[in-house]
XYZ file of C-alpha atoms in Angstrom:
740
model
C 126.590 119.877 119.196
C 124.836 116.597 119.902
C 123.933 114.521 116.854
C 120.549 113.555 118.354
C 119.807 116.752 120.244
C 119.177 120.301 119.190
C 116.665 121.858 116.877
C 117.912 120.515 113.539
C 117.411 116.716 113.930
C 113.664 116.842 114.787
C 112.938 119.216 111.914
C 115.023 117.119 109.539
C 113.250 113.948 110.713
C 109.872 115.609 110.256
C 110.805 116.684 106.743
C 112.046 113.206 105.829
C 108.935 111.594 107.301
C 106.620 113.862 105.342
C 108.489 113.264 102.087
C 108.481 109.491 102.617
C 104.779 109.463 103.524
C 103.926 111.550 100.467
C 105.831 109.114 98.248
C 104.169 106.091 99.862
C 100.747 107.693 99.501
C 101.221 108.534 95.840
C 103.013 105.418 94.591
C 102.181 102.560 96.971
C 98.922 103.096 98.843
C 97.211 104.299 95.679
C 97.637 100.939 93.950
C 94.174 99.661 94.843
C 91.863 97.643 92.647
C 94.290 97.067 89.772
C 94.534 93.324 90.437
C 92.879 90.995 87.950
C 91.300 89.125 90.861
C 90.724 90.669 94.315
C 92.916 89.105 97.027
C 89.745 88.158 98.939
C 88.805 85.776 96.116
C 92.191 84.073 96.283
C 91.947 83.752 100.046
C 88.479 82.253 99.705
C 89.804 79.585 97.313
C 92.550 78.764 99.793
C 89.978 78.266 102.553
C 87.880 76.133 100.211
C 90.817 73.798 99.613
C 91.519 73.702 103.342
C 87.937 72.540 103.944
C 88.479 69.779 101.399
C 91.728 68.707 103.051
C 90.066 68.610 106.474
C 87.144 66.561 105.130
C 89.419 64.091 103.320
C 91.749 63.659 106.281
C 88.848 63.111 108.676
C 87.201 60.612 106.306
C 90.390 58.601 105.762
C 91.292 58.523 109.454
C 87.747 57.511 110.345
C 87.807 54.683 107.796
C 91.190 53.438 108.999
C 90.024 53.525 112.623
C 86.727 51.805 111.781
C 88.440 48.898 110.021
C 90.887 48.373 112.877
C 88.229 48.677 115.563
C 85.803 46.384 113.724
C 88.474 43.708 113.310
C 89.358 44.074 116.983
C 85.705 43.646 118.014
C 85.304 40.503 115.911
C 88.590 39.090 117.168
C 87.550 39.570 120.789
C 84.400 37.453 120.345
C 83.559 34.040 119.049
C 84.950 33.082 115.616
C 82.684 33.965 112.709
C 82.882 33.199 109.014
C 84.467 35.682 106.576
C 81.100 36.180 104.882
C 79.530 37.127 108.226
C 82.309 39.626 108.852
C 81.793 41.346 105.499
C 77.991 41.250 105.767
C 78.000 42.899 109.177
C 80.630 45.388 108.058
C 78.545 46.312 105.018
C 75.333 46.641 107.034
C 76.932 49.062 109.471
C 79.145 51.092 107.130
C 78.411 51.967 103.512
C 81.553 53.870 102.624
C 83.908 51.315 101.068
C 83.924 50.421 97.407
C 85.082 46.905 98.118
C 85.938 44.619 101.039
C 87.622 41.235 101.247
C 88.968 38.673 103.713
C 92.200 36.813 102.839
C 93.817 33.922 104.638
C 97.362 35.118 105.254
C 99.136 31.773 105.343
C 97.769 30.420 102.057
C 96.927 33.716 100.386
C 93.465 32.445 99.460
C 90.534 34.824 99.073
C 87.924 33.819 101.680
C 85.177 36.325 100.890
C 84.665 39.509 98.913
C 82.057 42.244 98.544
C 81.855 45.154 96.124
C 84.442 45.812 93.435
C 87.384 43.526 92.814
C 90.407 44.486 94.881
C 93.984 44.512 93.532
C 95.073 41.861 96.008
C 98.180 41.029 94.005
C 99.620 44.366 95.148
C 99.677 43.120 98.757
C 102.796 41.446 100.121
C 101.354 39.103 102.738
C 104.848 38.169 103.964
C 105.587 41.721 105.148
C 102.544 42.286 107.347
C 104.483 41.810 110.587
C 106.759 44.790 109.924
C 106.488 48.219 111.506
C 104.340 49.502 108.655
C 102.975 46.163 107.499
C 99.340 47.148 108.183
C 99.717 50.800 107.156
C 97.253 52.081 104.535
C 98.598 52.083 100.997
C 97.616 53.448 97.622
C 97.399 51.209 94.578
C 96.518 52.003 90.978
C 93.931 49.947 89.092
C 94.150 48.886 85.481
C 91.730 51.634 84.445
C 94.054 54.281 85.894
C 92.043 55.006 89.034
C 93.685 54.944 92.448
C 92.380 53.157 95.527
C 93.364 53.380 99.147
C 93.630 49.954 100.786
C 93.072 49.772 104.533
C 94.183 46.603 106.365
C 93.381 44.944 109.697
C 93.968 41.487 111.219
C 91.285 38.973 112.209
C 92.690 36.589 114.823
C 91.040 33.767 116.774
C 92.808 31.116 118.834
C 93.305 27.872 116.944
C 92.424 29.370 113.543
C 94.642 30.811 110.772
C 95.034 34.562 110.811
C 93.027 36.467 108.246
C 93.476 39.864 106.672
C 90.526 42.232 106.375
C 90.959 44.581 103.418
C 88.787 47.554 102.449
C 89.244 49.866 99.466
C 88.065 53.446 99.071
C 88.443 56.010 96.323
C 90.575 59.073 96.898
C 87.905 61.693 96.368
C 87.033 64.493 98.748
C 83.778 63.483 100.464
C 80.855 65.796 101.049
C 82.310 68.951 99.500
C 79.726 71.185 97.832
C 81.276 72.308 94.544
C 78.536 74.540 93.208
C 78.171 74.980 89.440
C 81.633 75.412 87.956
C 84.172 74.338 90.564
C 86.482 71.349 90.292
C 88.463 69.576 92.998
C 91.213 66.973 92.847
C 93.489 64.959 95.123
C 97.215 64.859 94.334
C 100.039 62.709 95.640
C 103.445 64.022 96.601
C 104.677 64.042 92.995
C 101.668 65.953 91.646
C 99.942 62.908 90.167
C 96.138 63.262 90.104
C 94.659 60.431 92.199
C 91.024 61.449 92.103
C 88.938 64.363 90.903
C 85.402 65.661 90.857
C 83.674 68.411 88.924
C 86.063 68.185 85.963
C 84.186 67.649 82.712
C 85.528 66.504 79.402
C 87.026 69.910 78.596
C 90.649 69.699 77.533
C 91.119 73.245 78.879
C 90.179 72.123 82.407
C 92.406 69.054 82.221
C 95.323 71.168 80.988
C 94.762 73.720 83.752
C 94.661 70.951 86.373
C 97.983 69.569 85.147
C 99.551 73.030 85.463
C 98.202 73.455 88.955
C 99.362 69.949 89.933
C 102.920 70.691 88.850
C 103.054 73.936 90.829
C 101.299 72.540 93.898
C 103.699 69.575 94.051
C 106.554 72.042 94.545
C 104.780 74.284 97.037
C 103.281 71.482 99.135
C 106.731 70.190 100.034
C 107.563 73.252 102.095
C 107.539 73.343 105.868
C 104.230 74.724 107.253
C 106.011 77.464 109.199
C 107.775 78.663 106.041
C 104.666 78.441 103.857
C 102.526 80.837 105.914
C 102.669 84.405 107.043
C 103.847 84.720 110.671
C 100.889 84.682 113.013
C 98.386 83.765 110.298
C 97.081 80.805 112.293
C 94.062 78.903 110.994
C 94.912 75.805 108.971
C 97.849 73.983 110.519
C 99.330 72.647 107.279
C 100.671 73.986 104.004
C 98.062 75.880 101.985
C 97.851 78.714 99.506
C 96.269 80.064 96.339
C 97.269 80.279 92.688
C 96.327 82.331 89.641
C 95.714 80.354 86.462
C 95.141 81.090 82.806
C 92.860 83.824 81.501
C 90.352 83.254 78.722
C 87.454 85.369 77.453
C 87.506 87.717 80.444
C 87.598 84.899 82.987
C 90.583 83.726 84.988
C 91.059 80.432 86.726
C 91.932 80.701 90.436
C 92.871 77.789 92.656
C 93.443 76.930 96.274
C 95.521 74.071 97.605
C 95.988 72.480 101.016
C 98.073 69.537 102.153
C 96.506 67.043 104.532
C 97.538 67.774 108.098
C 96.505 66.791 111.590
C 94.056 68.734 113.690
C 96.957 69.848 115.890
C 100.170 71.401 114.510
C 102.955 68.839 114.300
C 100.685 65.871 115.139
C 100.355 63.518 112.183
C 97.816 60.780 111.480
C 97.626 57.746 109.231
C 96.001 59.898 106.550
C 98.605 62.671 106.693
C 101.373 60.093 106.238
C 100.084 59.508 102.709
C 101.343 62.949 101.615
C 98.135 63.934 99.823
C 97.186 67.442 98.727
C 93.771 68.812 97.783
C 93.505 71.405 95.023
C 90.303 73.141 93.918
C 89.843 75.702 91.169
C 87.096 77.797 89.621
C 86.801 80.453 86.918
C 86.008 84.007 88.003
C 85.458 87.180 85.929
C 88.341 89.607 85.754
C 87.461 93.049 87.060
C 90.220 95.610 86.877
C 88.219 98.520 88.265
C 90.054 100.574 90.828
C 87.907 101.442 93.832
C 89.375 104.942 94.076
C 90.793 106.998 91.238
C 94.559 107.388 91.475
C 94.111 111.177 91.354
C 92.857 111.045 94.939
C 96.145 109.622 96.189
C 98.219 112.044 94.116
C 96.143 114.928 95.437
C 96.530 113.643 98.989
C 100.296 113.427 98.554
C 100.387 116.968 97.122
C 98.305 118.328 100.000
C 100.656 116.682 102.457
C 103.668 118.272 100.789
C 102.042 121.731 100.920
C 100.928 121.460 104.547
C 104.197 119.835 105.534
C 106.184 122.591 103.850
C 104.185 125.211 105.779
C 104.769 123.394 109.057
C 108.500 122.961 108.453
C 108.858 126.574 107.287
C 107.068 127.765 110.418
C 109.427 125.767 112.616
C 112.493 126.975 110.753
C 111.469 130.653 110.774
C 110.025 130.926 114.272
C 112.057 128.368 116.223
C 115.248 127.244 114.512
C 116.572 130.571 113.164
C 115.861 132.574 116.346
C 117.525 129.885 118.449
C 120.613 129.818 116.248
C 120.666 133.623 116.332
C 120.524 133.553 120.127
C 123.408 131.094 120.144
C 125.557 133.493 118.119
C 124.514 136.562 120.113
C 125.133 134.915 123.478
C 128.577 133.724 122.389
C 129.432 137.238 121.136
C 128.468 138.840 124.427
C 130.241 136.202 126.511
C 133.426 136.960 124.531
C 133.220 140.652 125.392
C 131.732 142.186 122.249
C 129.316 144.604 123.944
C 129.121 147.436 121.443
C 126.228 146.203 119.283
C 122.765 145.695 120.800
C 121.315 142.188 120.797
C 119.033 141.404 117.902
C 115.906 140.284 119.757
C 113.663 137.674 118.067
C 109.980 138.410 117.752
C 108.322 135.268 119.080
C 108.135 133.223 122.219
C 110.856 132.262 124.612
C 113.550 133.296 122.144
C 112.285 136.891 122.398
C 112.402 136.761 126.209
C 115.929 135.342 126.162
C 117.052 137.966 123.617
C 115.688 140.797 125.728
C 117.407 139.385 128.809
C 120.674 139.073 126.898
C 120.539 142.744 125.891
C 119.913 143.764 129.489
C 122.916 141.679 130.536
C 124.993 143.325 127.759
C 124.136 146.741 129.087
C 124.948 145.654 132.608
C 128.354 144.365 131.497
C 129.065 147.569 129.541
C 128.122 149.731 132.528
C 125.181 151.418 130.851
C 122.427 152.728 133.126
C 119.757 150.102 133.811
C 116.912 152.515 134.349
C 113.377 151.182 134.072
C 112.099 151.240 130.520
C 115.559 151.265 129.014
C 116.562 148.669 126.373
C 114.445 146.634 123.979
C 110.951 145.675 125.020
C 109.346 142.294 124.481
C 106.345 142.743 122.194
C 102.949 141.093 122.339
C 104.086 138.507 119.807
C 106.571 137.216 122.370
C 103.628 136.003 124.404
C 103.098 133.356 121.722
C 105.287 130.627 123.166
C 107.127 127.911 121.310
C 104.528 125.411 122.472
C 101.877 127.408 120.655
C 103.996 127.323 117.507
C 104.301 123.543 117.800
C 100.536 123.360 118.274
C 100.052 125.304 115.031
C 102.336 122.858 113.215
C 100.450 119.927 114.716
C 97.164 121.489 113.597
C 98.470 121.834 110.034
C 99.415 118.160 109.943
C 96.172 117.172 111.645
C 94.257 118.925 108.874
C 95.689 116.271 106.553
C 95.521 113.232 108.853
C 92.100 113.694 110.478
C 89.980 113.487 107.285
C 91.847 110.357 106.207
C 91.261 108.770 109.586
C 87.615 109.694 109.970
C 85.873 110.593 106.723
C 87.488 109.990 103.346
C 87.219 106.823 101.225
C 84.576 105.152 103.372
C 83.111 102.096 101.646
C 79.544 102.578 102.894
C 76.679 100.136 102.562
C 76.679 100.142 98.765
C 80.034 98.381 98.480
C 80.225 95.745 95.745
C 81.118 92.271 97.010
C 82.234 89.778 94.314
C 79.580 87.140 93.693
C 82.152 84.353 93.951
C 82.715 85.250 97.629
C 79.000 84.896 98.346
C 78.983 81.593 96.477
C 82.011 80.355 98.428
C 80.385 81.293 101.727
C 77.308 79.298 100.743
C 79.193 76.248 99.461
C 81.582 76.169 102.409
C 78.645 76.387 104.814
C 76.977 73.507 102.966
C 80.210 71.499 103.182
C 80.394 72.177 106.908
C 76.784 71.077 107.399
C 77.560 67.834 105.560
C 80.648 67.314 107.726
C 78.582 67.649 110.918
C 75.953 65.277 109.518
C 78.587 62.706 108.580
C 80.217 62.961 112.007
C 76.903 62.240 113.743
C 76.144 59.382 111.353
C 79.608 57.907 111.836
C 79.154 58.088 115.592
C 75.903 56.121 115.353
C 77.591 53.600 113.049
C 80.327 53.106 115.643
C 77.705 52.390 118.304
C 75.916 50.002 115.954
C 79.205 48.176 115.366
C 79.713 47.797 119.107
C 76.124 46.691 119.619
C 76.471 43.999 116.944
C 79.143 42.101 118.914
C 77.436 42.334 122.329
C 75.175 39.474 123.307
C 73.617 38.008 126.422
C 76.804 35.987 126.876
C 78.931 39.124 127.182
C 79.681 39.948 130.803
C 79.430 43.544 132.115
C 83.200 43.597 132.560
C 83.707 42.634 128.915
C 81.160 45.249 127.866
C 82.980 47.929 129.860
C 86.269 46.902 128.242
C 84.777 47.209 124.743
C 83.190 50.574 125.609
C 86.423 51.942 127.034
C 88.376 50.853 123.957
C 85.789 52.490 121.691
C 85.878 55.710 123.709
C 89.668 55.787 123.515
C 89.616 55.305 119.736
C 86.965 57.984 119.146
C 87.273 61.219 121.088
C 83.730 62.302 120.349
C 82.094 60.597 123.331
C 81.797 62.006 126.812
C 80.060 58.895 128.085
C 79.393 55.408 126.672
C 77.113 52.875 128.338
C 74.838 49.899 127.730
C 71.240 50.677 128.700
C 68.700 47.926 129.323
C 65.032 48.224 128.365
C 64.082 49.051 131.956
C 66.575 51.929 132.157
C 69.281 50.039 134.054
C 72.887 50.766 133.082
C 74.700 47.442 132.599
C 78.171 48.845 131.889
C 79.658 52.227 131.171
C 82.851 54.098 130.305
C 83.575 57.788 130.747
C 81.382 60.260 132.606
C 78.181 59.702 134.483
C 75.193 59.053 132.168
C 72.713 61.919 131.944
C 69.931 59.698 130.656
C 66.744 59.865 132.733
C 66.919 57.184 135.431
C 64.470 54.340 135.022
C 63.675 55.225 131.412
C 64.538 52.831 128.597
C 66.385 53.673 125.371
C 64.825 56.283 123.101
C 63.214 55.017 119.893
C 64.953 57.915 118.097
C 68.554 57.113 117.043
C 69.705 60.656 117.921
C 68.166 62.988 120.481
C 68.886 66.468 121.758
C 67.832 67.594 125.222
C 68.440 70.666 127.364
C 70.266 69.623 130.512
C 70.676 72.787 132.518
C 71.314 75.089 129.526
C 73.817 72.579 128.157
C 72.959 70.647 125.002
C 73.143 66.881 125.430
C 73.388 64.992 122.138
C 72.705 61.304 122.707
C 72.873 58.484 120.166
C 71.196 55.084 120.615
C 72.080 51.855 118.789
C 69.951 48.814 119.515
C 71.817 45.683 120.652
C 70.042 42.731 118.933
C 71.514 40.178 121.302
C 70.321 41.869 124.508
C 66.554 42.025 123.981
C 65.637 45.717 123.930
C 68.921 47.030 125.325
C 70.951 49.633 123.466
C 74.472 51.000 123.336
C 74.246 54.710 124.180
C 76.791 57.404 123.460
C 76.640 60.970 124.768
C 78.664 63.286 122.564
C 80.922 65.982 123.929
C 79.649 69.411 122.996
C 83.296 70.387 122.449
C 83.428 67.777 119.694
C 80.621 69.550 117.861
C 82.151 72.978 118.425
C 85.502 71.753 117.094
C 83.808 70.669 113.868
C 82.452 74.199 113.433
C 85.863 75.887 113.561
C 86.742 76.861 110.002
C 89.033 79.760 109.084
C 87.490 82.396 106.859
C 83.839 81.636 107.665
C 83.410 84.196 110.433
C 80.804 83.372 113.050
C 79.446 79.818 112.822
C 76.384 78.491 114.637
C 74.490 75.213 114.592
C 70.773 75.755 115.250
C 67.978 73.248 115.773
C 64.531 73.157 114.176
C 63.363 76.003 116.440
C 66.351 78.135 115.408
C 67.941 77.800 118.842
C 71.733 77.828 119.045
C 73.216 74.391 119.809
C 76.894 74.952 119.056
C 79.312 77.505 117.672
C 82.912 78.228 116.867
C 83.235 80.749 119.713
C 81.247 82.120 122.636
C 77.486 81.617 122.557
C 74.526 80.970 124.840
C 73.004 77.541 124.359
C 69.355 77.383 123.302
C 69.217 81.116 122.624
C 67.702 82.496 119.433
C 69.857 83.981 116.708
C 70.720 87.606 117.390
C 69.664 88.909 113.952
C 66.187 88.581 112.442
C 67.724 88.479 108.945
C 69.768 85.433 109.907
C 66.630 83.815 111.255
C 64.869 84.486 107.952
C 67.834 83.056 106.062
C 67.616 79.825 108.076
C 63.916 79.629 107.229
C 64.649 80.008 103.522
C 67.396 77.374 103.655
C 64.969 74.853 105.127
C 62.599 75.208 102.186
C 59.933 77.260 103.952
C 60.223 79.998 101.373
C 60.070 80.100 97.587
C 62.446 77.182 97.021
C 63.032 73.756 98.494
C 65.633 72.905 101.143
C 69.183 73.823 100.222
C 72.028 76.189 101.056
C 71.294 79.900 100.771
C 73.473 83.001 100.942
C 72.657 86.665 101.374
C 74.351 90.044 101.500
C 73.122 91.928 104.570
C 73.446 95.695 104.090
C 71.802 97.078 107.222
C 74.441 98.611 109.432
C 77.778 97.058 108.548
C 77.729 95.041 105.332
C 77.911 91.292 106.054
C 77.831 88.123 104.012
C 75.822 85.250 105.454
C 74.870 81.712 104.499
C 72.756 78.901 105.903
C 72.697 75.209 104.981
C 70.401 72.493 106.373
C 71.809 69.076 107.227
C 70.384 67.132 104.294
C 71.700 63.916 102.842
C 70.165 61.214 104.977
C 71.297 59.169 107.933
C 70.217 59.251 111.543
C 71.293 62.908 111.868
C 68.536 63.922 109.443
C 65.939 63.683 112.216
C 67.636 66.457 114.208
C 66.552 69.080 111.633
C 69.673 71.154 112.241
C 70.974 74.043 110.161
C 74.452 75.526 109.999
C 74.474 79.309 109.663
C 77.557 81.473 109.121
C 78.161 85.197 108.747
C 81.081 87.592 108.664
C 81.536 91.351 108.121
C 82.541 92.273 104.605
C 84.980 94.891 105.878
C 87.349 92.081 106.858
C 87.655 90.990 103.210
C 90.405 92.162 100.883
C 88.177 93.709 98.250
C 89.074 97.042 96.586
C 86.597 99.252 98.441
C 87.684 98.086 101.883
C 91.338 97.943 100.894
C 91.140 101.602 99.857
C 89.402 102.452 103.131
C 91.994 100.609 105.200
C 94.878 102.174 103.324
C 93.360 105.619 103.757
C 93.134 105.080 107.491
C 96.694 103.741 107.451
C 97.957 106.878 105.732
C 96.202 109.024 108.326
C 97.668 106.971 111.155
C 101.157 107.198 109.686
C 100.852 110.952 109.353
C 99.503 111.366 112.861
C 102.090 109.057 114.403
C 105.027 110.613 112.553
C 103.953 114.139 113.425
C 103.432 113.234 117.084
C 106.839 111.555 117.258
C 108.795 114.400 115.633
C 106.955 117.241 117.375
C 107.076 115.397 120.679
C 110.804 114.901 120.216
C 111.175 118.641 119.577
C 109.098 119.484 122.626
C 111.293 117.328 124.852
C 114.727 118.355 123.599
C 114.030 122.000 122.644
C 110.816 123.540 123.920
C 110.953 122.515 127.580
C 114.674 123.382 127.993
C 114.052 126.646 126.144
C 111.260 127.635 128.543
C 113.496 126.899 131.524
C 116.309 128.864 129.946
C 114.056 131.896 129.374
C 113.099 131.968 133.049
C 116.733 131.612 134.178
C 117.924 134.325 131.747
C 115.328 136.787 133.060
C 116.238 135.943 136.649
C 119.896 136.556 135.884
C 119.085 139.856 134.182
C 117.019 140.881 137.226
C 120.131 140.631 139.403
C 120.328 137.029 140.633
C 124.086 136.335 140.581
C 124.113 133.443 143.011
C 122.228 130.768 140.968
C 124.541 128.797 138.704
C 123.213 128.458 135.137
C 124.084 124.860 134.315
C 123.539 123.359 130.808
C 121.517 120.148 130.625
C 121.995 119.249 126.940
C 124.888 119.707 124.550
C 122.920 121.497 121.850
C 121.933 125.028 120.894
C 120.003 125.580 124.107
C 122.904 124.163 126.086
C 125.328 126.474 124.259
C 123.235 129.531 125.145
C 123.073 128.292 128.731
C 126.863 128.007 128.895
C 127.210 131.547 127.546
C 124.800 132.801 130.230
C 126.926 131.107 132.872
C 130.020 132.859 131.503
C 128.135 136.173 131.581
C 127.070 135.492 135.176
C 130.676 134.902 136.169
C 131.744 138.098 134.341
C 129.087 140.056 136.233
C 130.391 138.632 139.486
C 133.953 139.643 138.563
C 132.678 143.079 137.595
C 130.995 143.436 140.981
C 134.203 142.432 142.717
C 136.205 144.943 140.685
C 133.688 147.673 141.381
C 133.810 146.854 145.090
C 137.611 146.798 145.065
C 137.746 150.075 143.153
C 135.468 151.759 145.677
C 137.693 150.685 148.595
C 140.827 151.856 146.801
C 139.294 155.281 146.143
C 138.567 155.819 149.814
C 142.026 154.674 151.198
C 144.154 157.837 150.326
C 141.910 160.154 152.296
C 142.373 158.235 155.510
C 144.966 159.649 158.127
C 147.389 157.365 159.852
C 147.575 157.849 163.586
C 151.308 158.659 163.482
C 151.263 160.219 166.871
C 151.021 156.815 168.361
C 154.368 155.780 166.911
């Protein structure tokens, strides 16, 4: 017999599958809601830390680029005094804690603004090396850490000078809420900067524990630190469970600074920094579904599975094995006992045909009506029996797939997830605001070095260099007061021809259903002219891509969609009236002033949503934009939805396993058995010419081989009968002897 064919392997596989599924249902799938903190909360903390890492990396890279580009702009013009350099730098950018200009040859301090810089930590003799101008971290006497960014100021005939700017290593623009803390760690786990941590020794102790663990985990390779196919954040990130106290447990997320593209580093990522954030959440060990449900489901599966297997064994396996024995007995010449005919299906038809063949071999009369008759139960074929088994298993799988353990609209969503959605949306709104403000500051920096002595070719060179350093611009150009473009870089300007610069620093217009965000920076040395930058809409959309926030949209003051993290129609209204009302509340047109808001939307599918206006000042404030986010709660790993998903999974496993095993049986047993029944009846009806050839080496094939032996015996019997008839007539014939 074949190891993979026959009736036994499919039934054995079905039995093993049902036992395994019952065990999984009772002991594995039923473990829902017994975690101290739902996995969705841990995932949310991981995303929060990733937002902080993205904000810090973008801020550091922007600062490093700004210092280098500013020094390059000054060096390309007429020589200016160190005080003028620092004054212009401070008037354009307000993000450094201290700036200074040092003469490299003598080491003398030429000018300084802001806090005192640790200039003694700089080795001025090593600036010409490969990493001589790379950013570096230094520790102050008070224990704080500063990041020093360096750039060269060079003019012909004058000593080279070093422009130095210091910034603190704190995550900028991250909304922490009420009880969250965030810190920046170096590669060894040393805390370089923190925010939201009070004077509590418990918080400081918890941070030190997290720092020690994160230092080990952050050193892993990104591909080894994430689940395959998880996507999202390109670097190393994760979540941690902390200490428990008074029914609250500290949970943390961490993320190492990484580039916007996997495997592409930046100056900031070379520093090896990691962001860790943590918050206390209440412990709730309340299972969404009582464990009795899963035990009962496993018991029901065992009962229904036992019925299905017993039905297959009694009505299919035993009759087929009985036919195998009976056919072999008859083919070996034992014709005295009648064939025991099964009661059901094709086996009954084959048994009846075998008994007719037995009588034919034994020479009994084959009158009509003689021999065993196939009853009405034989009309129930083996396919019908398989269908009954499938129905029994479907009785268990279908309710799990379609009805049981549904979360409904009353599902409880942890408050911390709503808070995280709100704070992350507020952080994203601040990031967009900062990006627009930084873009205007870049244009202002360019405008400050352009004068009436600058030729259009020189202007175009400066614009092209700026566009190459900052990928946010689609087009950069210098626009005169009469609307004439003096120089440009990038795409064709979409500013209205013949119209001068806008008095608004940032404008938004609809250019053929495509948002055009344009920034204007007045050029003092050109009498009414301005440096104009048109931002790429893809730049805005890229800022809005954040894992774990769901759908993200930027809307203007009229609640029209300007940008999003996936497909949208520009200048269309929000699709949900509740989202529109949430935006109104966030902008202070309700019971409270402007600020981030979150809501749990329970109509239809339960969703969590948040909206945050772009507050905080700067030129972007005039746009009156709001960032709104929403995502379905069923995608979160909270107990109610986990139980629902696992219930559906159990139903799918049962349905798939039953279909595989019963389908296997139908292919290797039922179809060959139906063919065999037809061939056995044809042989019993007198067809001796058709060879009965076995297709499979199993029970059906064995019966087929026995039928072929019986066919050959019937042929030999016919030949003997024919020969005997000729021999009986030969003695009565007279030989014509008279002819001899």
